[in-house]
Amino acid sequence: MRNRLSEIRKSLRVKQYDLAAALGVTRQTMCAIEKGHWDPSIRLAYRIAKHFDKQIEDVFIFEEN
């Protein structure tokens, strides 16, 4: 699954650390999600999208392999 998290976060000038703190996760978790090394749970994906006032599909792009 790809995502636009880094692009969205940077466009709004939100730091990884601040986003992680707001969501109750570590900065390392946010980094892993942004780099595509880890897919968030549906609950975390929803909280991320809601934090940026976006739909999940606006942040995360599901690709079937």
PDB file of C-alpha atoms in Angstrom:
ATOM      1  CA  MET A   1       0.000   0.000   0.000  1.00  0.00           C
ATOM      2  CA  ARG A   2       1.354   3.417  -0.938  1.00  0.00           C
ATOM      3  CA  ASN A   3       0.529   6.614   0.879  1.00  0.00           C
ATOM      4  CA  ARG A   4       0.673  10.381   0.524  1.00  0.00           C
ATOM      5  CA  LEU A   5       1.274  10.949   4.229  1.00  0.00           C
ATOM      6  CA  SER A   6       4.651  12.651   3.892  1.00  0.00           C
ATOM      7  CA  GLU A   7       3.383  14.908   1.099  1.00  0.00           C
ATOM      8  CA  ILE A   8       0.284  15.931   3.059  1.00  0.00           C
ATOM      9  CA  ARG A   9       2.169  16.380   6.324  1.00  0.00           C
ATOM     10  CA  LYS A  10       4.899  18.515   4.751  1.00  0.00           C
ATOM     11  CA  SER A  11       2.421  20.670   2.815  1.00  0.00           C
ATOM     12  CA  LEU A  12       0.798  21.571   6.131  1.00  0.00           C
ATOM     13  CA  ARG A  13       4.200  22.036   7.834  1.00  0.00           C
ATOM     14  CA  VAL A  14       3.532  19.349  10.424  1.00  0.00           C
ATOM     15  CA  LYS A  15       6.582  17.609  11.861  1.00  0.00           C
ATOM     16  CA  GLN A  16       6.657  13.819  12.155  1.00  0.00           C
ATOM     17  CA  TYR A  17       7.192  14.092  15.897  1.00  0.00           C
ATOM     18  CA  ASP A  18       4.188  16.375  16.367  1.00  0.00           C
ATOM     19  CA  LEU A  19       1.926  14.159  14.273  1.00  0.00           C
ATOM     20  CA  ALA A  20       3.059  11.066  16.161  1.00  0.00           C
ATOM     21  CA  ALA A  21       2.399  12.762  19.496  1.00  0.00           C
ATOM     22  CA  ALA A  22      -1.075  13.863  18.385  1.00  0.00           C
ATOM     23  CA  LEU A  23      -1.898  10.295  17.323  1.00  0.00           C
ATOM     24  CA  GLY A  24      -0.340   8.577  20.330  1.00  0.00           C
ATOM     25  CA  VAL A  25       2.329   6.664  18.398  1.00  0.00           C
ATOM     26  CA  THR A  26       6.099   6.976  18.083  1.00  0.00           C
ATOM     27  CA  ARG A  27       7.913   9.047  15.489  1.00  0.00           C
ATOM     28  CA  GLN A  28       9.510   5.803  14.303  1.00  0.00           C
ATOM     29  CA  THR A  29       6.038   4.434  13.574  1.00  0.00           C
ATOM     30  CA  MET A  30       5.193   7.489  11.482  1.00  0.00           C
ATOM     31  CA  CYS A  31       8.509   7.188   9.639  1.00  0.00           C
ATOM     32  CA  ALA A  32       7.878   3.493   8.868  1.00  0.00           C
ATOM     33  CA  ILE A  33       4.379   4.274   7.565  1.00  0.00           C
ATOM     34  CA  GLU A  34       5.595   7.154   5.392  1.00  0.00           C
ATOM     35  CA  LYS A  35       8.371   5.027   3.875  1.00  0.00           C
ATOM     36  CA  GLY A  36       5.949   2.186   3.167  1.00  0.00           C
ATOM     37  CA  HIS A  37       7.750  -0.242   5.485  1.00  0.00           C
ATOM     38  CA  TRP A  38       4.678  -0.741   7.635  1.00  0.00           C
ATOM     39  CA  ASP A  39       0.936  -0.538   6.964  1.00  0.00           C
ATOM     40  CA  PRO A  40      -1.081   1.052   9.765  1.00  0.00           C
ATOM     41  CA  SER A  41      -4.094  -0.617  11.317  1.00  0.00           C
ATOM     42  CA  ILE A  42      -7.429   0.548   9.955  1.00  0.00           C
ATOM     43  CA  ARG A  43      -7.976   2.473  13.201  1.00  0.00           C
ATOM     44  CA  LEU A  44      -4.669   4.310  12.901  1.00  0.00           C
ATOM     45  CA  ALA A  45      -5.226   4.977   9.197  1.00  0.00           C
ATOM     46  CA  TYR A  46      -8.613   6.481  10.061  1.00  0.00           C
ATOM     47  CA  ARG A  47      -7.100   8.654  12.817  1.00  0.00           C
ATOM     48  CA  ILE A  48      -4.356   9.863  10.458  1.00  0.00           C
ATOM     49  CA  ALA A  49      -6.876  10.788   7.760  1.00  0.00           C
ATOM     50  CA  LYS A  50      -9.195  12.448  10.281  1.00  0.00           C
ATOM     51  CA  HIS A  51      -6.281  14.446  11.726  1.00  0.00           C
ATOM     52  CA  PHE A  52      -5.760  16.011   8.290  1.00  0.00           C
ATOM     53  CA  ASP A  53      -9.503  16.281   7.571  1.00  0.00           C
ATOM     54  CA  LYS A  54      -9.154  13.806   4.671  1.00  0.00           C
ATOM     55  CA  GLN A  55     -10.736  10.547   3.623  1.00  0.00           C
ATOM     56  CA  ILE A  56      -8.604   7.420   4.117  1.00  0.00           C
ATOM     57  CA  GLU A  57      -8.459   7.042   0.321  1.00  0.00           C
ATOM     58  CA  ASP A  58      -6.939  10.530   0.050  1.00  0.00           C
ATOM     59  CA  VAL A  59      -3.994   9.460   2.203  1.00  0.00           C
ATOM     60  CA  PHE A  60      -3.579   5.742   1.507  1.00  0.00           C
ATOM     61  CA  ILE A  61      -3.551   4.120  -1.941  1.00  0.00           C
ATOM     62  CA  PHE A  62      -4.326   0.404  -1.968  1.00  0.00           C
ATOM     63  CA  GLU A  63      -2.694  -1.530  -4.785  1.00  0.00           C
ATOM     64  CA  GLU A  64      -3.368  -5.194  -5.363  1.00  0.00           C
ATOM     65  CA  ASN A  65      -0.216  -7.130  -6.142  1.00  0.00           C
TER      66      ASN A  65
END
